[in-house]
Coordinates of C-alpha atoms in Angstrom, one line a residue:
H1 CA -42.2 -94.4 -23.8
N2 CA -45.3 -96.4 -24.7
K3 CA -43.1 -98.8 -26.7
K4 CA -44.2 -102.3 -27.5
I5 CA -41.9 -105.4 -27.2
E6 CA -42.1 -108.9 -28.4
S7 CA -40.6 -111.7 -26.3
H8 CA -37.8 -113.7 -27.6
N9 CA -38.0 -116.6 -25.2
P10 CA -41.4 -117.0 -23.4
N11 CA -41.9 -119.1 -20.4
K12 CA -45.1 -121.0 -21.2
N13 CA -45.9 -121.7 -17.6
T14 CA -46.1 -118.0 -16.7
L15 CA -47.5 -116.7 -19.9
S16 CA -50.5 -119.1 -20.3
H17 CA -50.8 -120.6 -23.8
T18 CA -50.9 -117.5 -25.9
P19 CA -48.9 -118.1 -29.1
I20 CA -45.8 -116.0 -28.8
H21 CA -46.2 -114.1 -32.1
H22 CA -49.5 -112.7 -30.7
L23 CA -48.0 -111.8 -27.4
I24 CA -47.4 -108.1 -27.2
L25 CA -46.4 -106.4 -24.0
S26 CA -45.6 -102.8 -23.2
Y27 CA -42.4 -102.0 -21.4
E28 CA -44.3 -100.3 -18.6
N29 CA -46.4 -103.4 -17.8
I30 CA -43.6 -106.0 -17.5
P31 CA -41.4 -106.4 -14.4
A32 CA -37.7 -106.0 -15.1
E33 CA -36.9 -109.5 -13.7
L34 CA -39.4 -111.2 -16.0
A35 CA -38.1 -109.2 -19.0
W36 CA -34.6 -110.5 -18.2
E37 CA -35.8 -114.1 -18.0
M38 CA -37.6 -113.6 -21.4
N39 CA -34.5 -112.1 -23.0
V40 CA -36.3 -108.9 -23.8
P41 CA -34.0 -106.2 -25.3
L42 CA -33.6 -103.1 -23.1
P43 CA -35.5 -100.0 -24.3
Q44 CA -33.5 -98.1 -26.9
C45 CA -31.7 -95.2 -25.4
D46 CA -30.2 -92.1 -27.1
M47 CA -26.6 -92.8 -26.2
V48 CA -24.7 -95.9 -25.1
K49 CA -21.4 -94.9 -23.4
F50 CA -18.6 -97.3 -22.5
E51 CA -15.2 -96.8 -21.0
S52 CA -12.7 -98.0 -18.3
H53 CA -12.5 -96.3 -14.9
G54 CA -10.3 -93.2 -14.6
T55 CA -11.3 -91.6 -17.9
G56 CA -13.5 -88.8 -16.4
S57 CA -16.3 -89.9 -14.1
V58 CA -17.2 -86.2 -13.8
F59 CA -18.8 -86.4 -17.2
K60 CA -21.9 -88.1 -15.7
P61 CA -22.8 -85.2 -13.3
F62 CA -22.0 -82.8 -16.2
L63 CA -24.6 -84.5 -18.4
E64 CA -27.1 -84.5 -15.5
K65 CA -26.5 -80.8 -15.0
L66 CA -27.8 -80.4 -18.6
G67 CA -30.9 -82.3 -17.5
I68 CA -30.0 -85.5 -19.3
K69 CA -30.6 -88.5 -17.1
V70 CA -27.9 -91.2 -17.1
T71 CA -28.3 -94.8 -16.0
Q72 CA -25.1 -96.5 -14.8
H73 CA -24.9 -99.7 -12.7
L74 CA -23.0 -99.6 -9.4
D75 CA -19.4 -100.7 -9.4
E76 CA -20.0 -102.9 -6.4
N77 CA -22.9 -104.7 -8.2
Y78 CA -21.2 -107.7 -9.8
C79 CA -24.5 -109.2 -11.2
A80 CA -25.5 -108.9 -14.8
K81 CA -29.2 -109.5 -14.1
S82 CA -29.2 -106.8 -11.4
A83 CA -27.5 -104.4 -13.9
Y84 CA -30.1 -105.2 -16.5
C85 CA -33.0 -104.6 -14.1
S86 CA -31.5 -101.3 -13.1
F87 CA -31.0 -100.2 -16.7
F88 CA -34.5 -101.5 -17.6
N89 CA -36.3 -99.5 -14.9
D90 CA -34.2 -96.3 -15.4
L91 CA -34.7 -96.3 -19.2
N92 CA -38.4 -96.7 -18.7
Q93 CA -38.3 -93.7 -16.4
G94 CA -36.7 -91.3 -18.8
A95 CA -32.9 -92.1 -18.7
R96 CA -31.5 -91.2 -22.1
I97 CA -27.9 -92.5 -21.7
L98 CA -26.8 -96.0 -20.7
A99 CA -23.3 -95.9 -19.3
M100 CA -20.9 -98.7 -18.6
R101 CA -17.4 -98.6 -17.1
D102 CA -17.2 -102.1 -15.6
Y103 CA -16.5 -105.2 -17.7
L104 CA -18.9 -107.6 -16.1
S105 CA -17.9 -110.6 -18.2
V106 CA -14.8 -111.3 -16.1
I107 CA -17.1 -111.9 -13.1
D108 CA -20.5 -113.0 -14.3
D109 CA -21.2 -115.5 -17.1
N110 CA -24.5 -113.8 -17.7
A111 CA -22.8 -110.5 -18.8
K112 CA -22.7 -111.6 -22.5
K113 CA -26.5 -111.9 -22.4
L114 CA -26.7 -108.4 -20.8
Y115 CA -24.6 -106.9 -23.5
A116 CA -26.5 -108.7 -26.2
L117 CA -29.7 -107.1 -24.9
I118 CA -28.5 -103.6 -25.4
P119 CA -29.9 -102.2 -28.7
S120 CA -28.0 -99.8 -30.9
P121 CA -28.6 -96.3 -29.6
Q122 CA -30.7 -93.7 -31.5
I123 CA -28.0 -91.0 -31.5
I124 CA -24.5 -92.0 -30.6
C125 CA -22.3 -94.7 -29.1
L126 CA -19.5 -93.0 -27.2
N127 CA -16.2 -94.5 -26.0
Q128 CA -14.7 -92.2 -23.4
V129 CA -10.9 -92.5 -23.5
R130 CA -7.6 -91.4 -21.8
D131 CA -3.9 -91.9 -22.1
P132 CA -3.5 -95.3 -20.5
I133 CA -0.3 -94.3 -18.6
S134 CA -2.4 -91.4 -17.1
M135 CA -5.1 -94.0 -16.2
L136 CA -2.5 -96.1 -14.4
R137 CA -1.2 -93.1 -12.5
H138 CA -4.8 -92.2 -11.5
Y139 CA -5.6 -95.7 -10.2
M140 CA -2.6 -95.7 -7.9
S141 CA -3.1 -92.1 -6.8
I142 CA -6.9 -92.2 -6.2
R143 CA -8.0 -91.3 -2.7
R144 CA -10.0 -93.7 -0.7
L145 CA -11.8 -93.3 2.5
G146 CA -9.5 -93.8 5.4
K147 CA -10.2 -95.0 9.0
A148 CA -10.9 -91.6 10.5
P149 CA -14.4 -90.9 11.9
R150 CA -16.3 -88.7 9.6
R151 CA -18.7 -87.6 12.4
F152 CA -17.0 -86.2 15.5
N153 CA -17.5 -83.6 18.3
L154 CA -15.6 -80.7 19.9
T155 CA -13.4 -83.1 22.0
F156 CA -11.7 -84.6 18.9
D157 CA -8.1 -83.9 18.1
K158 CA -8.0 -82.4 14.6
D159 CA -4.8 -84.3 13.6
F160 CA -6.3 -87.6 14.6
I161 CA -9.1 -87.0 12.1
L162 CA -7.3 -85.2 9.3
T163 CA -4.3 -87.5 9.0
Q164 CA -6.5 -90.6 8.6
L165 CA -9.3 -89.4 6.3
V166 CA -7.5 -90.5 3.1
E167 CA -5.7 -93.7 2.2
Y168 CA -4.4 -95.3 -1.0
S169 CA -4.7 -99.0 -2.0
S170 CA -4.0 -101.6 -4.5
A171 CA -6.6 -103.1 -6.8
K172 CA -7.0 -106.2 -4.7
N173 CA -9.7 -105.6 -2.1
H174 CA -7.8 -102.6 -0.6
I175 CA -5.0 -104.9 0.5
G176 CA -1.9 -103.0 1.5
S177 CA -3.8 -99.8 2.2
S178 CA -1.4 -97.0 3.2
Y179 CA -1.2 -93.3 3.5
Y180 CA 0.9 -93.0 0.3
P181 CA 0.3 -94.1 -3.3
N182 CA 2.6 -97.0 -4.2
L183 CA 4.0 -98.0 -7.6
S184 CA 4.2 -101.6 -6.4
A185 CA 0.4 -101.7 -7.1
T186 CA 1.0 -101.3 -10.8
E187 CA 0.6 -105.0 -11.6
D188 CA -2.5 -105.4 -9.6
W189 CA -4.2 -102.6 -11.5
L190 CA -3.0 -103.9 -14.9
E191 CA -4.7 -107.2 -14.1
C192 CA -7.9 -105.7 -12.8
R193 CA -9.9 -106.2 -16.1
Y194 CA -13.2 -105.5 -14.4
I195 CA -12.2 -101.9 -13.8
C196 CA -9.3 -101.2 -16.2
F197 CA -8.1 -101.5 -19.8
H198 CA -11.1 -103.4 -21.2
D199 CA -12.6 -101.0 -23.8
T200 CA -12.3 -103.2 -27.0
Q201 CA -13.2 -106.4 -25.1
L202 CA -16.4 -104.8 -23.7
F203 CA -17.3 -103.3 -27.1
R204 CA -17.0 -106.6 -28.9
E205 CA -19.8 -107.9 -26.7
L206 CA -22.1 -105.1 -27.6
V207 CA -23.2 -107.1 -30.6
N208 CA -26.0 -104.8 -31.7
I209 CA -23.8 -101.8 -32.2
N210 CA -21.9 -101.3 -35.4
E211 CA -18.3 -100.1 -35.0
K212 CA -19.0 -97.3 -37.4
K213 CA -21.5 -95.8 -34.9
V214 CA -18.8 -95.4 -32.3
S215 CA -17.4 -91.9 -31.6
F216 CA -14.5 -91.3 -29.3
M217 CA -14.0 -88.6 -26.7
D218 CA -10.7 -88.0 -25.0
M219 CA -10.9 -86.9 -21.3
S220 CA -9.1 -83.7 -22.3
E221 CA -12.4 -82.6 -23.8
I222 CA -14.0 -82.4 -20.4
V223 CA -11.2 -80.8 -18.4
G224 CA -10.6 -77.0 -18.2
E225 CA -11.9 -74.5 -20.7
K226 CA -12.7 -77.1 -23.4
T227 CA -15.5 -78.4 -21.1
L228 CA -17.9 -75.6 -21.9
Q229 CA -17.8 -76.1 -25.6
T230 CA -18.0 -79.9 -25.2
M231 CA -21.1 -79.6 -23.0
A232 CA -22.7 -77.1 -25.5
N233 CA -22.1 -79.7 -28.2
F234 CA -23.8 -82.4 -26.2
A235 CA -26.7 -80.1 -25.3
Q236 CA -27.2 -79.6 -29.0
L237 CA -27.0 -83.3 -29.8
F238 CA -29.6 -84.1 -27.1
N239 CA -31.8 -81.0 -27.9
V240 CA -31.6 -79.6 -24.4
P241 CA -30.7 -76.0 -23.3
A242 CA -27.0 -75.2 -23.5
P243 CA -25.0 -74.7 -20.2
Q244 CA -25.8 -71.3 -18.6
A245 CA -23.1 -68.7 -17.8
S246 CA -23.9 -69.2 -14.2
D247 CA -23.0 -72.9 -14.5
K248 CA -19.4 -72.2 -15.7
E249 CA -17.9 -72.6 -12.2
F250 CA -19.6 -76.0 -11.8
F251 CA -18.1 -77.3 -15.0
L252 CA -14.6 -75.8 -14.5
T253 CA -14.0 -76.6 -10.8
R254 CA -11.8 -79.6 -10.2
S255 CA -14.1 -82.1 -8.8
H256 CA -11.5 -84.1 -6.9
D257 CA -10.4 -81.1 -4.7
F258 CA -10.9 -82.3 -1.1
G259 CA -11.7 -85.8 -2.4
C260 CA -12.3 -88.1 0.6
L261 CA -11.7 -85.2 3.0
L262 CA -15.2 -84.0 2.7
P263 CA -18.0 -84.1 3.7
L264 CA -17.6 -84.2 7.4
T265 CA -20.0 -83.7 10.3
L266 CA -19.2 -81.8 13.5
Y267 CA -21.8 -82.6 16.3
V268 CA -21.7 -79.8 18.9
H269 CA -23.2 -80.6 22.3
Q270 CA -23.5 -78.7 25.5
Q271 CA -21.8 -81.5 27.5
D272 CA -18.6 -81.2 25.6
L273 CA -18.0 -77.6 26.9
E274 CA -17.0 -79.1 30.2
K275 CA -14.7 -81.8 28.8
F276 CA -11.0 -82.0 28.2
N277 CA -10.8 -85.6 27.1
T278 CA -9.5 -86.1 23.6
N279 CA -11.7 -88.0 21.2
D280 CA -14.5 -88.6 23.7
T281 CA -17.3 -90.1 21.7
D282 CA -20.0 -90.0 24.4
S283 CA -22.0 -87.0 23.2
L284 CA -22.2 -88.4 19.7
T285 CA -25.0 -90.8 20.9
K286 CA -26.8 -88.1 22.9
Q287 CA -29.9 -86.1 21.8
G288 CA -30.0 -82.3 22.0
G289 CA -26.8 -81.5 20.0
I290 CA -26.5 -79.5 16.8
T291 CA -25.2 -80.9 13.5
I292 CA -22.7 -78.7 11.6
H293 CA -21.9 -79.8 8.0
I294 CA -18.4 -79.3 6.5
L295 CA -18.8 -79.8 2.8
K296 CA -18.1 -78.6 -0.8
K297 CA -20.0 -75.5 -1.9
F298 CA -21.8 -77.4 -4.6
H299 CA -23.4 -79.7 -2.0
L300 CA -25.1 -77.1 0.2
E301 CA -28.6 -77.9 -1.0
N302 CA -31.1 -76.4 1.4
K303 CA -28.7 -75.8 4.3
R304 CA -27.7 -72.4 5.6
D305 CA -24.2 -71.3 4.7
I306 CA -22.6 -69.8 7.8
S307 CA -18.9 -70.0 6.6
A308 CA -18.3 -66.2 6.5
E309 CA -19.5 -65.6 10.1
I310 CA -17.7 -68.7 11.5
L311 CA -14.4 -68.4 9.6
G312 CA -14.1 -64.8 8.6
N313 CA -10.9 -64.3 6.6
L314 CA -10.0 -68.0 7.1
A315 CA -12.8 -69.0 4.7
H316 CA -11.9 -71.1 1.6
D317 CA -13.7 -70.8 -1.7
M318 CA -14.5 -74.5 -2.0
V319 CA -15.3 -75.4 1.6
R320 CA -18.5 -74.5 3.3
I321 CA -19.7 -74.6 6.9
A322 CA -23.5 -75.3 6.8
I323 CA -26.3 -75.8 9.3
D324 CA -30.0 -76.8 9.0
K325 CA -32.1 -73.6 9.1
N326 CA -33.9 -74.8 12.3
D327 CA -30.6 -75.2 14.2
E328 CA -29.0 -71.9 13.4
A329 CA -31.0 -69.8 15.9
R330 CA -30.5 -72.5 18.6
L331 CA -26.7 -72.5 18.1
K332 CA -26.5 -68.7 18.2
Q333 CA -28.6 -68.4 21.3
N334 CA -26.2 -70.7 23.2
I335 CA -23.3 -68.2 23.2
P336 CA -20.7 -70.4 25.0
L337 CA -21.4 -73.3 22.5
Y338 CA -21.4 -71.0 19.5
Q339 CA -18.1 -69.4 20.6
R340 CA -16.4 -72.8 21.2
T341 CA -17.7 -74.1 17.8
K342 CA -16.2 -71.0 16.1
E343 CA -12.8 -71.5 17.8
Y344 CA -12.8 -75.2 16.9
L345 CA -13.6 -74.6 13.2
Q346 CA -11.2 -71.7 13.0
D347 CA -8.5 -74.2 14.0
F348 CA -9.8 -77.1 12.0
I349 CA -10.5 -75.6 8.6
P350 CA -7.0 -74.2 7.9
S351 CA -5.6 -77.7 8.8
L352 CA -8.1 -79.3 6.5
I353 CA -7.0 -77.1 3.6
E354 CA -3.4 -77.9 4.4
Q355 CA -4.2 -81.6 4.4
D356 CA -5.7 -81.4 0.9
A357 CA -2.4 -79.8 -0.3
K358 CA -0.5 -82.6 1.4
E359 CA -2.6 -85.2 -0.4
K360 CA -2.1 -83.5 -3.7
A361 CA 1.6 -83.5 -3.2
K362 CA 1.6 -87.3 -2.7
K363 CA 0.1 -87.9 -6.2
L364 CA 2.3 -90.0 -8.5
T365 CA 3.2 -88.5 -11.9
E366 CA 3.2 -90.2 -15.3
E367 CA 7.0 -89.9 -15.2
D368 CA 7.0 -91.9 -12.0
V369 CA 5.0 -94.7 -13.8
L370 CA 7.3 -94.7 -16.8
E371 CA 10.4 -94.8 -14.6
H372 CA 8.9 -97.9 -12.9
F373 CA 8.5 -99.6 -16.3
K374 CA 12.1 -98.8 -17.3
K375 CA 13.2 -100.9 -14.4
D376 CA 11.1 -104.0 -15.2
A377 CA 11.1 -105.5 -18.7
Q378 CA 8.7 -108.3 -17.9
L379 CA 6.1 -105.8 -16.5
R380 CA 6.6 -103.7 -19.6
A381 CA 5.9 -106.6 -21.9
K382 CA 2.8 -107.6 -19.9
C383 CA 1.5 -104.0 -19.9
K384 CA 2.1 -103.7 -23.7
N385 CA 0.0 -106.8 -24.3
I386 CA -2.8 -105.5 -22.1
F387 CA -2.8 -102.0 -23.7
D388 CA -2.7 -103.5 -27.2
K389 CA -5.9 -105.5 -26.6
H390 CA -7.6 -102.6 -24.8
L391 CA -6.8 -100.0 -27.6
E392 CA -7.6 -102.1 -30.7
L393 CA -10.9 -100.3 -31.3
I394 CA -9.6 -96.7 -31.0
K395 CA -6.4 -97.5 -32.9
S396 CA -8.4 -98.6 -35.9
H397 CA -10.8 -95.6 -35.9
R398 CA -9.0 -92.6 -34.2
P399 CA -5.2 -93.1 -34.4
D400 CA -5.0 -89.3 -34.1
I401 CA -6.2 -89.5 -30.5
V402 CA -3.7 -92.3 -29.7
A403 CA -0.9 -90.2 -31.3
S404 CA -1.9 -87.3 -29.0
W405 CA -1.2 -89.3 -25.8
K406 CA 2.2 -88.1 -24.8
Y407 CA 2.9 -90.7 -22.1
Y408 CA 1.6 -93.7 -24.0
Q409 CA 3.8 -92.7 -26.9
E410 CA 6.8 -92.6 -24.5
F411 CA 5.8 -96.1 -23.2
E412 CA 5.6 -97.4 -26.8
K413 CA 9.1 -96.1 -27.4
L414 CA 10.3 -97.7 -24.3
S415 CA 8.9 -101.1 -25.4
I416 CA 10.8 -100.7 -28.7
T417 CA 14.1 -99.4 -27.4
K418 CA 14.2 -101.6 -24.3
P419 CA 12.9 -105.0 -25.3
L420 CA 13.0 -107.9 -22.9
D421 CA 16.5 -107.1 -21.8
K422 CA 18.0 -108.7 -18.7
D423 CA 17.3 -106.1 -15.9

């Protein structure tokens, strides 16, 4: 990346008196903060990707699995300058894709400057899309971390932990969090432009990118069997090796299984063998215990998988019991502690699996969302207005994708057949 840049807006105090047309800097030699102050365009990447939330965040780890580095600013980072600096540094360190799913302009006045400093990509600009009714359902059904402790010991009651690991909330600062998704949050999500339904608005601020350069990818392309062909296409586009047969399971496994239920940490300590108190936190602060990790199989990393010997036929394909290699011998030498740990986990893991099934059963359906709209004409009208603005870009270039959205088409019919009637 030994690219050269010319400043658009030098600060003469910091840059001596060199005439600007002679001032050439390399990206590697200029701090990101200074580049921002000087309005230096970001390094050109291979792909600029933009979308709303809820359109397939799994695509980022899929791309990274192919060896393609992605830079994406954190959702909780509401600062355009900070996003620029993060992009600037990552692009200089080999990131090939710049991804955006938050619409910063509704929070930070500097966002327009950020978007104007993103050059047209070398290969492709991609808008990742999804049926907006499915997006709404997703926002209201998404699991969030509940109040339960995620590190506990052998004295903890399993139901105390499992029933409080997941909660659901509205778009407004998790106000009204509960243990069930709620359709009353519909309006909050519709109004949350930072996160939702902002694709055309965001694209209009990417002033260096021509509309004709935009390709569209529906989320259905990265779900199920289609995923492998999609990723093979992107591998070819980026000139990297295609996905391996051994990676098939990674690409096809539903990433949200056990969402917010895992990972968990069981800290087993000698002193808890003598205890009968429920939820006694005392040993959690003591040295000398052993950490047992309960996690998804894709997150094992360097840990030892002891699921089979701990769980036997209670083992689950997705859930793993793991331990640091150094601790394994220590645990097995302490026969009473090892036995108690096995008993605890043989009771805990089936209940964890059951809890995941319970959370899945709580999910709202698109039909639930449409029924909600049938009852509220004003909300329907408001929603139609928001969708129309959000979808302007894709409607003008890929009406075929819009036509394939079953639930959105049903919503549109609803808006025609049930106009602002008196409910």
